[in-house]
mmCIF file of C-alpha atoms in Angstrom:
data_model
loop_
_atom_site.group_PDB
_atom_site.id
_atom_site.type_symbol
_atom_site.label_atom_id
_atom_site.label_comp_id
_atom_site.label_asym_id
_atom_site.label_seq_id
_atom_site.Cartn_x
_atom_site.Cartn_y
_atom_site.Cartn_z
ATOM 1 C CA UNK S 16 87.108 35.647 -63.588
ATOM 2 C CA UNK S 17 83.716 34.992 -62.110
ATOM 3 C CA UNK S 18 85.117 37.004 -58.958
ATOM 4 C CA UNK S 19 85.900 39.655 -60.803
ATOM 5 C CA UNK S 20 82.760 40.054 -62.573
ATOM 6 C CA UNK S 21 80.891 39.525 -59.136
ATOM 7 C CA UNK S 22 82.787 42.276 -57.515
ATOM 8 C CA UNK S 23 82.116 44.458 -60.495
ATOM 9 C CA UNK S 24 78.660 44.124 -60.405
ATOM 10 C CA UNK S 25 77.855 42.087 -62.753
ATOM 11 C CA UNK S 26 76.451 38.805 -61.716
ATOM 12 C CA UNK S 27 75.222 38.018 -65.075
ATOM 13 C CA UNK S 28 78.274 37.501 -66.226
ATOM 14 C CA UNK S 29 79.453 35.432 -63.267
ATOM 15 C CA UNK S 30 76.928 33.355 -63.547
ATOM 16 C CA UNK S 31 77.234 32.500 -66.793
ATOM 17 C CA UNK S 32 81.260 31.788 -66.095
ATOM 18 C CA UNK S 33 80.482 29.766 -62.980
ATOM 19 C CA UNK S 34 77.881 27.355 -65.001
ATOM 20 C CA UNK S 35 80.575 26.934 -67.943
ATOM 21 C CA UNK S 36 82.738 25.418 -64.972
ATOM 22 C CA UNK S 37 80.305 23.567 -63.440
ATOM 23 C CA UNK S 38 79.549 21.636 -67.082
ATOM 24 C CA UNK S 39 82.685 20.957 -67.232
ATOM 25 C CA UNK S 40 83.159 19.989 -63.423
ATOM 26 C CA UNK S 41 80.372 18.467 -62.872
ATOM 27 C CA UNK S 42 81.635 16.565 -59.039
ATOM 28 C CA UNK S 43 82.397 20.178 -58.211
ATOM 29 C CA UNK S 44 81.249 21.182 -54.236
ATOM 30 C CA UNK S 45 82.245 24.740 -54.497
ATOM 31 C CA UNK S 46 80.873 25.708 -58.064
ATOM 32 C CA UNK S 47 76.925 24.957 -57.368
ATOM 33 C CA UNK S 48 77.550 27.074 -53.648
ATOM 34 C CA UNK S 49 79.075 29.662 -55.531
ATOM 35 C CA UNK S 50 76.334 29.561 -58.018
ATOM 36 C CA UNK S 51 73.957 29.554 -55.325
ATOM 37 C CA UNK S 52 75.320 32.956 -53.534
ATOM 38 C CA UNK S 53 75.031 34.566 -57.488
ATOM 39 C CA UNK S 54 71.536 33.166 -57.414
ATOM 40 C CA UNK S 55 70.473 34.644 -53.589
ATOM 41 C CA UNK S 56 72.168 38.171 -54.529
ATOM 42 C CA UNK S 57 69.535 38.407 -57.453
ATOM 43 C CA UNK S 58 66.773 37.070 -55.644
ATOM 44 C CA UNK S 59 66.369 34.004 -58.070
ATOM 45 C CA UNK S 60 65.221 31.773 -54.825
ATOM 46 C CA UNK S 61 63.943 28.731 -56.829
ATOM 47 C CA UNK S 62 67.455 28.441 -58.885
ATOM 48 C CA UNK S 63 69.767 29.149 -55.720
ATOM 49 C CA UNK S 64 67.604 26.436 -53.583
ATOM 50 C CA UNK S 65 68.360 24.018 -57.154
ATOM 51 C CA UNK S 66 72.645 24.703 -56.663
ATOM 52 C CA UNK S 67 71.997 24.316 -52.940
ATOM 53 C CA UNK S 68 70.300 21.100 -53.639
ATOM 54 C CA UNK S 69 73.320 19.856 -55.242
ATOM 55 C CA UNK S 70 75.252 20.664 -52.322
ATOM 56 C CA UNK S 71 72.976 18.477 -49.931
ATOM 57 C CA UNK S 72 72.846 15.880 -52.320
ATOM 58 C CA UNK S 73 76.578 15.565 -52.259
ATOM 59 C CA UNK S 74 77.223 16.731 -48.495
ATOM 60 C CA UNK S 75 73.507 15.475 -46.622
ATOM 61 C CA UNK S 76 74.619 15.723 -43.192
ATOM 62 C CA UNK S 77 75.646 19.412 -44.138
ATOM 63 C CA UNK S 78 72.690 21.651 -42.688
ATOM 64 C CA UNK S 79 74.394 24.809 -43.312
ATOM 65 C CA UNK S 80 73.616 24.086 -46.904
ATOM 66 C CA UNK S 81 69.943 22.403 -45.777
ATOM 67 C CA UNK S 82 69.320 25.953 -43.735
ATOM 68 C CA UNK S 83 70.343 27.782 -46.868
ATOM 69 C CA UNK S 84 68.295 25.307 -49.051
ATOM 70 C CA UNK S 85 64.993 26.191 -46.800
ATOM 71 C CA UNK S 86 65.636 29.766 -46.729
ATOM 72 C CA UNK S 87 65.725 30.050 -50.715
ATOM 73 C CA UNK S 88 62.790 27.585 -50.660
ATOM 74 C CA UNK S 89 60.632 29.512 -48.755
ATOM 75 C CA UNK S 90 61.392 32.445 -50.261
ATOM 76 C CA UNK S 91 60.240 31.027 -53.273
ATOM 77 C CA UNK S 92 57.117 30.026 -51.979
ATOM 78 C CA UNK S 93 57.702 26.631 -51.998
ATOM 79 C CA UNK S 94 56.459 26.267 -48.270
ATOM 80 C CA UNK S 95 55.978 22.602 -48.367
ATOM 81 C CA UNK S 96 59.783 21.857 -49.801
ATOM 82 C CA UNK S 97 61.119 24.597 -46.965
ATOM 83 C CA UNK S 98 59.101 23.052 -43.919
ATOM 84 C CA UNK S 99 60.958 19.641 -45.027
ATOM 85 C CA UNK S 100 64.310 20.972 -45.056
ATOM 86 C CA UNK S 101 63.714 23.077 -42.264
ATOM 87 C CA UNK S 102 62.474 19.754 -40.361
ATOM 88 C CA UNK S 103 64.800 17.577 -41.273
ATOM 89 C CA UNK S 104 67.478 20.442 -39.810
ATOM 90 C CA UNK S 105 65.614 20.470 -36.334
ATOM 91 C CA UNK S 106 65.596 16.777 -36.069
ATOM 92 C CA UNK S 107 69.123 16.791 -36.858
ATOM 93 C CA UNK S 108 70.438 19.626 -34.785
ATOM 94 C CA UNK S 109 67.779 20.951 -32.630
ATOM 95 C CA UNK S 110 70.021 24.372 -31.646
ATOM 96 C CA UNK S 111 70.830 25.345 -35.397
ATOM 97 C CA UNK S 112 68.242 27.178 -36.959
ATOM 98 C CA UNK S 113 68.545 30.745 -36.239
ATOM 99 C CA UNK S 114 65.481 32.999 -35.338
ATOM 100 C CA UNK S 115 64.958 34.203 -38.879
ATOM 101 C CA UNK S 116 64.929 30.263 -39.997
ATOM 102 C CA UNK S 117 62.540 29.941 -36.733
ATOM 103 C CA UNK S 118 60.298 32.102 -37.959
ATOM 104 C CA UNK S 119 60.238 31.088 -41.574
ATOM 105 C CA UNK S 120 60.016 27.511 -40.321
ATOM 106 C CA UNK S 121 57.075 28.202 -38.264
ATOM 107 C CA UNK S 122 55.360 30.513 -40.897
ATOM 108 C CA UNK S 123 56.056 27.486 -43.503
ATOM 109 C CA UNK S 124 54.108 25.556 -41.181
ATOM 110 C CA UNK S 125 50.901 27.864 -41.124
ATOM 111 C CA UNK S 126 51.395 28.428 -44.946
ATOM 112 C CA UNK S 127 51.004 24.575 -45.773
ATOM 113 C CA UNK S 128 48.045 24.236 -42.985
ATOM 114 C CA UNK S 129 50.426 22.079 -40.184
ATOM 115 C CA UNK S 130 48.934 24.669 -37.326
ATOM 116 C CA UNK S 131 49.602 22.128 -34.454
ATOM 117 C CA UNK S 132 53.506 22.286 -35.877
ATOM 118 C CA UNK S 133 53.282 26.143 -36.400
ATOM 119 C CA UNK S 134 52.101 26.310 -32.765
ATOM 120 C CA UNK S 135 55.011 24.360 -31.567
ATOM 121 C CA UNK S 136 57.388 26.036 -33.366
ATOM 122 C CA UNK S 137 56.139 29.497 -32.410
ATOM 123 C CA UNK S 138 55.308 28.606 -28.389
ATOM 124 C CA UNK S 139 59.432 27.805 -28.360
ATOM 125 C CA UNK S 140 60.117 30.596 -29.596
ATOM 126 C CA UNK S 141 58.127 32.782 -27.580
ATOM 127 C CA UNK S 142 59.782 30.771 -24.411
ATOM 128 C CA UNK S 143 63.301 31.229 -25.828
ATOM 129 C CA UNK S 144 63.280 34.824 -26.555
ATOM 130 C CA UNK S 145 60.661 35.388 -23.092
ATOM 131 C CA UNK S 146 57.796 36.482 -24.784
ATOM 132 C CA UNK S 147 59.354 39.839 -26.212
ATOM 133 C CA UNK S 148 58.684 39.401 -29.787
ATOM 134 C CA UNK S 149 55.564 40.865 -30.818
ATOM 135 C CA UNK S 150 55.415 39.501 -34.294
ATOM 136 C CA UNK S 151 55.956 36.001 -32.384
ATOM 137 C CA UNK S 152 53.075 36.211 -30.132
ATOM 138 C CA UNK S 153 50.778 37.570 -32.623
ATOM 139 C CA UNK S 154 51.676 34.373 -34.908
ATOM 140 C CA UNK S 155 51.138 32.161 -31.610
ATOM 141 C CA UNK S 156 47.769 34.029 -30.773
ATOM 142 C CA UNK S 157 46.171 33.671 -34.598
ATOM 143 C CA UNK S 158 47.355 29.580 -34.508
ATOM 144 C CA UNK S 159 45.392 29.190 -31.340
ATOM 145 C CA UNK S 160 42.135 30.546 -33.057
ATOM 146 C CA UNK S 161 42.800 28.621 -36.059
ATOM 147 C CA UNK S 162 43.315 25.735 -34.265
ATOM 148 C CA UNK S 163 40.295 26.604 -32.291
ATOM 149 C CA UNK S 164 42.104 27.100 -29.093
ATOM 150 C CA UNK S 165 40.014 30.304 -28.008
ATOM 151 C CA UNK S 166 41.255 30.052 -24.265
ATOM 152 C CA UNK S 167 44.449 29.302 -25.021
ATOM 153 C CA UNK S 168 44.580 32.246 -27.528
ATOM 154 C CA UNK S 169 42.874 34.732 -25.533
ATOM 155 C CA UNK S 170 45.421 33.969 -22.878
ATOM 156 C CA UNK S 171 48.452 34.250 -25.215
ATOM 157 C CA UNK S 172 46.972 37.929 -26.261
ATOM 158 C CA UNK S 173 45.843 39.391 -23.195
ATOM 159 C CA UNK S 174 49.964 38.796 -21.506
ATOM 160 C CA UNK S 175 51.062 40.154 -24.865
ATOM 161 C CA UNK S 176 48.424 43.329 -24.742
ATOM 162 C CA UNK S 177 50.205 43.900 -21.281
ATOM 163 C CA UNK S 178 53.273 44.514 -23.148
ATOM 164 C CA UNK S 179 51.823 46.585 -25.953
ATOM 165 C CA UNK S 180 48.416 48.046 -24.973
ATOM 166 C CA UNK S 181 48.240 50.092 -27.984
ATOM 167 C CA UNK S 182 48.958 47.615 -30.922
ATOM 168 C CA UNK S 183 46.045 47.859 -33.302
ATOM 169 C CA UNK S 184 47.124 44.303 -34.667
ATOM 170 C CA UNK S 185 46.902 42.513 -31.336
ATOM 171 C CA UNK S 186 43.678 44.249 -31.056
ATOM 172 C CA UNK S 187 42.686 43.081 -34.277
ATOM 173 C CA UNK S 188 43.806 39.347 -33.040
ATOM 174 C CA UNK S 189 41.816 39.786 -30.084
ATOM 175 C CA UNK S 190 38.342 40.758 -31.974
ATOM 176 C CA UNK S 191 39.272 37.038 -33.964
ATOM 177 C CA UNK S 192 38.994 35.039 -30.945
ATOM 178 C CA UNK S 193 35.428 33.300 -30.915
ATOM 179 C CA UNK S 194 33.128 34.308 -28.088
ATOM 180 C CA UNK S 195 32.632 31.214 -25.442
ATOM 181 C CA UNK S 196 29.857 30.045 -25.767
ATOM 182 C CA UNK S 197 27.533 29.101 -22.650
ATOM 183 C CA UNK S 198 27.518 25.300 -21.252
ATOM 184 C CA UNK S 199 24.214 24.261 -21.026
ATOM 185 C CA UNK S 200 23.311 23.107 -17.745
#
């Protein structure tokens, strides 16, 4: 029944179906994933990442459930939560998080102030995917200056502005980076 209504459309209903059966199965795997998908196709992040919880609390060494976990986590905001998950995955299995997850790992990171983490998790990327990710190098360049890293961020921009000369954002990136200041002799 809960397919049906999914198919159809109407996820309200589903839901509602799936959490009768979950009351009433309460050891159920499948039911809290299942409630979890109805939750992501709505955008209700905080409630999927609770159904996805259950999951990992049942199946721990699971990170396909952990990865989904972070995702709805930190696209509920809840940076702090997702950069666990997400770290607990990379310790785990190293090779499993996507670039997407990359990303949102590394942007949890910068969004809970770990910039020497964000700066890790960024400068891997940028070696994996050989520098040809714009967004990438911009976040690499910006948690160089905020780590106050001004040669190692002017560095990081200047290669990328050989790539894309024109982009007004690296441009603005570049006007961030502190001026050295002279060593007194």
């Amino acid at each position: 029944l809960a397919s049906f209504y999914e198919q159809a459309g109407r996820t309200d209903e589903a839901h509602k179906v799936l959490l009768k059966a979950l009351h009433t199965t309460p050891g159920s795997r499948r039911l809290p994933i299942a409630l979890g998908r109805i939750c992501e196709a709505n955008q209700q992040w905080s409630q999927a990442s609770v159904y996805y919880a259950m999951v990992v609390n049942h199946l721990p060494e699971n990170h396909v459930w952990r990865k989904q976990r972070a995702r709805c986590l930190y696209y509920s905001g809840n940076f702090t939560a997702a950069f666990e998950e997400f770290s607990t995955c990379q310790k785990n299995d190293p090779e499993s998080l996507s670039l997407a997850e990359m990303i949102a790992f590394g942007d949890a990171a910068l969004q809970i102030g770990n910039l020497e983490k964000a700066q890790s998790v960024f400068d891997d990327i940028s070696v994996k995917y050989q520098r040809q990710l714009l967004h990438v190098e911009i976040l690499r360049g910006l948690c160089a200056i905020n780590r106050g890293q001004s040669t190692s961020a002017k560095s990081i921009i200047a290669t990328a502005r050989k790539k894309w000369p024109t982009d007004e954002t690296l441009l603005e990136v570049a006007a961030l980076i502190p001026a050295e200041q002279p060593t007194a002799r």
